[in-house]
Coordinates of C-alpha atoms and ligand atoms in Angstrom, one line a residue:
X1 CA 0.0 0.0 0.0
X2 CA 1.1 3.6 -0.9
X3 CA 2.2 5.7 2.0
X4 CA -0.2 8.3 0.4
X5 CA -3.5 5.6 0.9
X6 CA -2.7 5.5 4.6
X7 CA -3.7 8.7 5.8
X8 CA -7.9 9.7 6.0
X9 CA -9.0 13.3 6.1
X10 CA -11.7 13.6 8.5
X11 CA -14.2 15.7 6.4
X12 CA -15.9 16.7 9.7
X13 CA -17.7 20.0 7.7
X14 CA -21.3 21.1 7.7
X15 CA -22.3 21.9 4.1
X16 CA -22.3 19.3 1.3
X17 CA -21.0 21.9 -1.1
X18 CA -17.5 22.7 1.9
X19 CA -17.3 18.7 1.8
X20 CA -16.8 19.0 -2.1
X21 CA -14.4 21.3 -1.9
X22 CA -12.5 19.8 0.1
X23 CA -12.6 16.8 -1.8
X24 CA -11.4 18.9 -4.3
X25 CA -8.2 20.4 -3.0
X26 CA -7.2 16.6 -0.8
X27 CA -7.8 14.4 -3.9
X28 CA -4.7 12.8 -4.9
X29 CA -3.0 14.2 -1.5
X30 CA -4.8 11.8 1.0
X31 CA -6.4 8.1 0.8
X32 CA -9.5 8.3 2.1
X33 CA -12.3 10.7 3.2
X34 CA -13.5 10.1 6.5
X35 CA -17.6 10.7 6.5
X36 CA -18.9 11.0 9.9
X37 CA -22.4 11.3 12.0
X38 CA -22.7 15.3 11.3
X39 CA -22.0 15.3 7.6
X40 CA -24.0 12.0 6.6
X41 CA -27.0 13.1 8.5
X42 CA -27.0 16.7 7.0
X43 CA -26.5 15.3 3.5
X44 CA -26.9 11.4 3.5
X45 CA -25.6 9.2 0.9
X46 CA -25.1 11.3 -1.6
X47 CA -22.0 12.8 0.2
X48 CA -20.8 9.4 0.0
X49 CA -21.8 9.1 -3.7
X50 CA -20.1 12.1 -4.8
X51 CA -16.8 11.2 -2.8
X52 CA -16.8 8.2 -4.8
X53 CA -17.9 9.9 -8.4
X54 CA -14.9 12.3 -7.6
X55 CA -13.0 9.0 -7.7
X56 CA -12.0 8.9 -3.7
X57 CA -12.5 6.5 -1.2
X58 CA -14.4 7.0 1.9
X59 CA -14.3 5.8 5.4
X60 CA -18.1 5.6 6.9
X61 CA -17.9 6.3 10.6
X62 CA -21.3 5.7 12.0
X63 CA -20.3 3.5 15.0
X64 CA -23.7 1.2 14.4
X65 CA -24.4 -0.2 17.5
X66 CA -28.6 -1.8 17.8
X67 CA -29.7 -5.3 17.4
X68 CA -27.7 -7.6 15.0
X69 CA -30.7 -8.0 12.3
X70 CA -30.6 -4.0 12.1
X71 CA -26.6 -3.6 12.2
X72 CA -26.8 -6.2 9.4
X73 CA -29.0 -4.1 7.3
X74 CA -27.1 -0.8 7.7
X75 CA -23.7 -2.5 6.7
X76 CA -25.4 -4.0 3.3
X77 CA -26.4 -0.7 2.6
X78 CA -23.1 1.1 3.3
X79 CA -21.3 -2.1 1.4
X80 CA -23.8 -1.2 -1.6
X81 CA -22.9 2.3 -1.3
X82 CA -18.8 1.3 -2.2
X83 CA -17.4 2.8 1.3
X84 CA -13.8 1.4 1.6
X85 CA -14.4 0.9 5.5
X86 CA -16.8 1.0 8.1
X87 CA -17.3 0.6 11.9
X88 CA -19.7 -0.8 14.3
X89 CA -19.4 -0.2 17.9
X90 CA -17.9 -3.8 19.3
X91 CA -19.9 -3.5 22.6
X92 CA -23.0 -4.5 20.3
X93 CA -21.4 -8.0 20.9
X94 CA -20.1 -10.8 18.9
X95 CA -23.5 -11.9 17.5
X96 CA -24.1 -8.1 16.4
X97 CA -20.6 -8.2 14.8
X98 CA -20.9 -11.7 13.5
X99 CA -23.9 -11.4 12.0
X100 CA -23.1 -7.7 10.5
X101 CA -19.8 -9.5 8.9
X102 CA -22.0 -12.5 7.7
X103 CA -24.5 -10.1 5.8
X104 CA -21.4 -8.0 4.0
X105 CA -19.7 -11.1 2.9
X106 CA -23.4 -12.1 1.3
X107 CA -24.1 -8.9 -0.1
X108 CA -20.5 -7.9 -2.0
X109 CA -20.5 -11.6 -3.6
X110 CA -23.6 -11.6 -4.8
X111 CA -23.7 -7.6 -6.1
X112 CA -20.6 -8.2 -6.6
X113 CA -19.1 -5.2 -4.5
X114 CA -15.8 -4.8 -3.1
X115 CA -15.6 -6.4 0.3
X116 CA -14.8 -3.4 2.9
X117 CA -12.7 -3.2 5.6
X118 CA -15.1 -3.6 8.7
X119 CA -13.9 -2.0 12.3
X120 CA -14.9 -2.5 15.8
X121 CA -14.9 0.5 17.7
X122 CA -13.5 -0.6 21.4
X123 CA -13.5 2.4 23.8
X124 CA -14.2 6.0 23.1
X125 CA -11.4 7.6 23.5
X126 CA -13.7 10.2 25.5
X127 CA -14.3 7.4 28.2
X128 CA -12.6 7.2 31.6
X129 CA -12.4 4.2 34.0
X130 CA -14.6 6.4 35.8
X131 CA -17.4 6.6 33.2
X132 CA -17.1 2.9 32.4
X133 CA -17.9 1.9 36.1
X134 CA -20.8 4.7 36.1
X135 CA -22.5 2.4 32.9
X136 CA -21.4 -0.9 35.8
X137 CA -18.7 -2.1 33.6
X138 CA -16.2 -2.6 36.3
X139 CA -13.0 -3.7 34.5
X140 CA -10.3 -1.0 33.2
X141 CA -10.7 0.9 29.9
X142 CA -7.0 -1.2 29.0
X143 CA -8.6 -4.8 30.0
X144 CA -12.3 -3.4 27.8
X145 CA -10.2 -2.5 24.9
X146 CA -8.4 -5.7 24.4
X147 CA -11.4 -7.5 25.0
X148 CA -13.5 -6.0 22.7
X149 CA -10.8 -5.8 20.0
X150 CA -10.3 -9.9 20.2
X151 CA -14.0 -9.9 20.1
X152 CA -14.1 -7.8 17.0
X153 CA -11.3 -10.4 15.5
X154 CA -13.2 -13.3 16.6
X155 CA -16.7 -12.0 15.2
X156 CA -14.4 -12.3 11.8
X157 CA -13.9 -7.7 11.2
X158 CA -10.6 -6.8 9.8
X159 CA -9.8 -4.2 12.5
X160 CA -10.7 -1.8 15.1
X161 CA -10.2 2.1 15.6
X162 CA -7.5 2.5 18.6
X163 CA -5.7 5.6 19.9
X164 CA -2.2 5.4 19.7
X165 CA -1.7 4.4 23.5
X166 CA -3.7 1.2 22.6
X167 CA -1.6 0.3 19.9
X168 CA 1.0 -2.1 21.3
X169 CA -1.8 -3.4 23.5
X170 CA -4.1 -4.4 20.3
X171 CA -1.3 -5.9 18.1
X172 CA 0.1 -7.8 21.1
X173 CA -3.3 -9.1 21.5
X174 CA -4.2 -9.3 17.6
X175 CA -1.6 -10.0 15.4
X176 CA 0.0 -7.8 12.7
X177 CA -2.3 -9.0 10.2
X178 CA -5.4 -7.1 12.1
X179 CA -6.1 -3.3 10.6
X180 CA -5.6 -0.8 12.9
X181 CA -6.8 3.1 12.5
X182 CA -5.4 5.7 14.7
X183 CA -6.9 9.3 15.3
X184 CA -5.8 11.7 17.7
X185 CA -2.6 12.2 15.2
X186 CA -0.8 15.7 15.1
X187 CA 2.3 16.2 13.6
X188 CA 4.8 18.4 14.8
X189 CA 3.8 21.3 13.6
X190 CA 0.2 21.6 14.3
X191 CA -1.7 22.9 17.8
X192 CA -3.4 19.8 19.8
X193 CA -6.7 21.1 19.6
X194 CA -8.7 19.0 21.8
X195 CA -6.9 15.3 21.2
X196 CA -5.8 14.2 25.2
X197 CA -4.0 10.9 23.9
X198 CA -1.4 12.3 20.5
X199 CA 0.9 11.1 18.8
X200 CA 2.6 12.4 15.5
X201 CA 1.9 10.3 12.4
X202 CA 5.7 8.5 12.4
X203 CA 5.1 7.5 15.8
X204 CA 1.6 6.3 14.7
X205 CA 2.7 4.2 12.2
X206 CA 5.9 3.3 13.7
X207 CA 3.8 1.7 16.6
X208 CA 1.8 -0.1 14.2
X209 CA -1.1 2.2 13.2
X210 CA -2.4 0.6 9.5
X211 CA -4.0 4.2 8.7
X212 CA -4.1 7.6 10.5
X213 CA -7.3 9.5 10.7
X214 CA -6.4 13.6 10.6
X215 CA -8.7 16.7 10.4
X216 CA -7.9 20.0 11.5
X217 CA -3.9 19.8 11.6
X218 CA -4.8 20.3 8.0
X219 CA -8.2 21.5 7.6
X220 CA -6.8 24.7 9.7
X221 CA -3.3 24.6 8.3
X222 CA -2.6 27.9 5.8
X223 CA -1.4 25.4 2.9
X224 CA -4.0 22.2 3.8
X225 CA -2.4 20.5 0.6
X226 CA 1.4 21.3 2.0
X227 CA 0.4 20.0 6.0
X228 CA -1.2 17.0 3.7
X229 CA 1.9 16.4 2.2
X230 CA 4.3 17.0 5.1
X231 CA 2.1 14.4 7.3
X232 CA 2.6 12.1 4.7
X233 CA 6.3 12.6 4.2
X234 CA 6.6 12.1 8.2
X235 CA 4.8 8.9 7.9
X236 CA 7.4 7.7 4.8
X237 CA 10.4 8.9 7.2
X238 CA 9.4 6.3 9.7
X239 CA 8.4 3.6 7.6
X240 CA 12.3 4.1 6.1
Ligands
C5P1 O1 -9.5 17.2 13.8 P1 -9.0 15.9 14.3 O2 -7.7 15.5 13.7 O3 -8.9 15.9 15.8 O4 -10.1 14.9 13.9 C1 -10.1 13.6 14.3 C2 -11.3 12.8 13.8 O5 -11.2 11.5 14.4 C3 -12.6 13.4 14.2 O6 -13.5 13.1 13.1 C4 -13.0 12.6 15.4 O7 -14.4 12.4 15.5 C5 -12.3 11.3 15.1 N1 -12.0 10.5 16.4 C6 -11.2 11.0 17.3 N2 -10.8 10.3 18.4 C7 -11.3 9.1 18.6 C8 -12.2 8.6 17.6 C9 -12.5 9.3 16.5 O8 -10.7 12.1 17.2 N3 -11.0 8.5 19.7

């Protein structure tokens, strides 16, 4: 895979026509357009449909987490809809996940659609200890993350969504051939915004991060297209 395929824009914007533009300018410069919970409900598939006319993939991250007949369902639809990956939240549980991966498998042979990368979604990174005992899950956010990422493996997914201080954790746990994606990335030269848990993209992919998710280190940058292009020649540096 090109270094260039590893990094996904998060396209978190308002406006269909702002998502286009972006499109626009990051096309050729990223791998993938991250379409999350905001933009999809303000503009619905066709954002997803016009990422792909533009001739860009798309990460769909609407963390589907309901009963397994209904997960299923949404993840034929965003399999018909040609979205490179996906996630499900993996505390839906391994029938949720099993039966989700089941239905994707089903619906790309027989529509013949690429087979996307599918992604548990372990622990929000906005989650303390302290707000998993408040829900009565007892155990630490480390032991809930590894669980739910062999889970995620065993239910059959390709990967999960980690933060960076998971990483050594999940591929000790998982193996090297499991897909991990990293947000929280910010490269030397942008401001930490809001991230708690960083990392710069080198690091990332040094401590084996398959993809990076980024947004406003170059959404906000002057040049987007340069920070683009200096986050992807920090992630070439460390993979040497
Ligand atoms: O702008 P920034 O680079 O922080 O964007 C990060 C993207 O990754 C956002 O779309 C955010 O929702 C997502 N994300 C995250 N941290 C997580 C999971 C997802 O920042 N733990």
């Amino acid at each position: 895979m090109n270094v260039k395929d590893r990094l996904i824009f998060a396209l978190d914007v308002d406006t269909f026509e702002d998502a286009a533009s972006w499109v626009e300018t990051l096309k050729g410069e990223v791998g993938m357009f991250k379409v999350g919970k905001q933009l999809f409900t303000r503009c619905g598939p066709d954002v997803v449909r016009m990422i792909r006319a533009a001739g860009q993939e798309v990460f769909l991250d609407l963390k589907y987490h309901d009963i397994p007949n209904t997960v299923a369902a949404a993840a034929a639809e965003a399999t018909r809809l040609g979205v490179k990956m996906f996630n499900v939240h993996a505390l839906g549980g391994p029938d949720m996940m099993a039966a989700m991966q089941e239905r994707v498998r089903a619906v790309a042979i027989a529509e013949n659609c690429p087979l996307p990368i599918t992604l548990g979604v372990t622990v929000l990174t906005s989650s303390s200890g302290e707000e998993l005992r408040a829900v009565g899950i007892e155990r630490s956010v480390e032991e809930m993350v590894e669980r739910l990422a062999l889970l995620s493996k065993e239910a059959g997914l390709s990967g999960v969504v980690a933060s960076a201080r998971e990483l050594s954790l999940i591929r000790a746990a998982c193996g090297s051939d499991f897909v991990v994606v990293t947000p929280g990335v910010r490269p030397a030269f942008a401001a930490s915004d809001d991230q708690q848990r960083i990392v710069t993209p080198a690091a990332a992919v040094a401590q084996g991060a398959d993809y990076i998710v980024v947004g406003r280190p170059i959404s906000r940058a002057d040049d987007p297209v340069a920070a683009a292009r200096a986050i992807v020649a920090e992630m070439e540096g460390s993979i040497g």
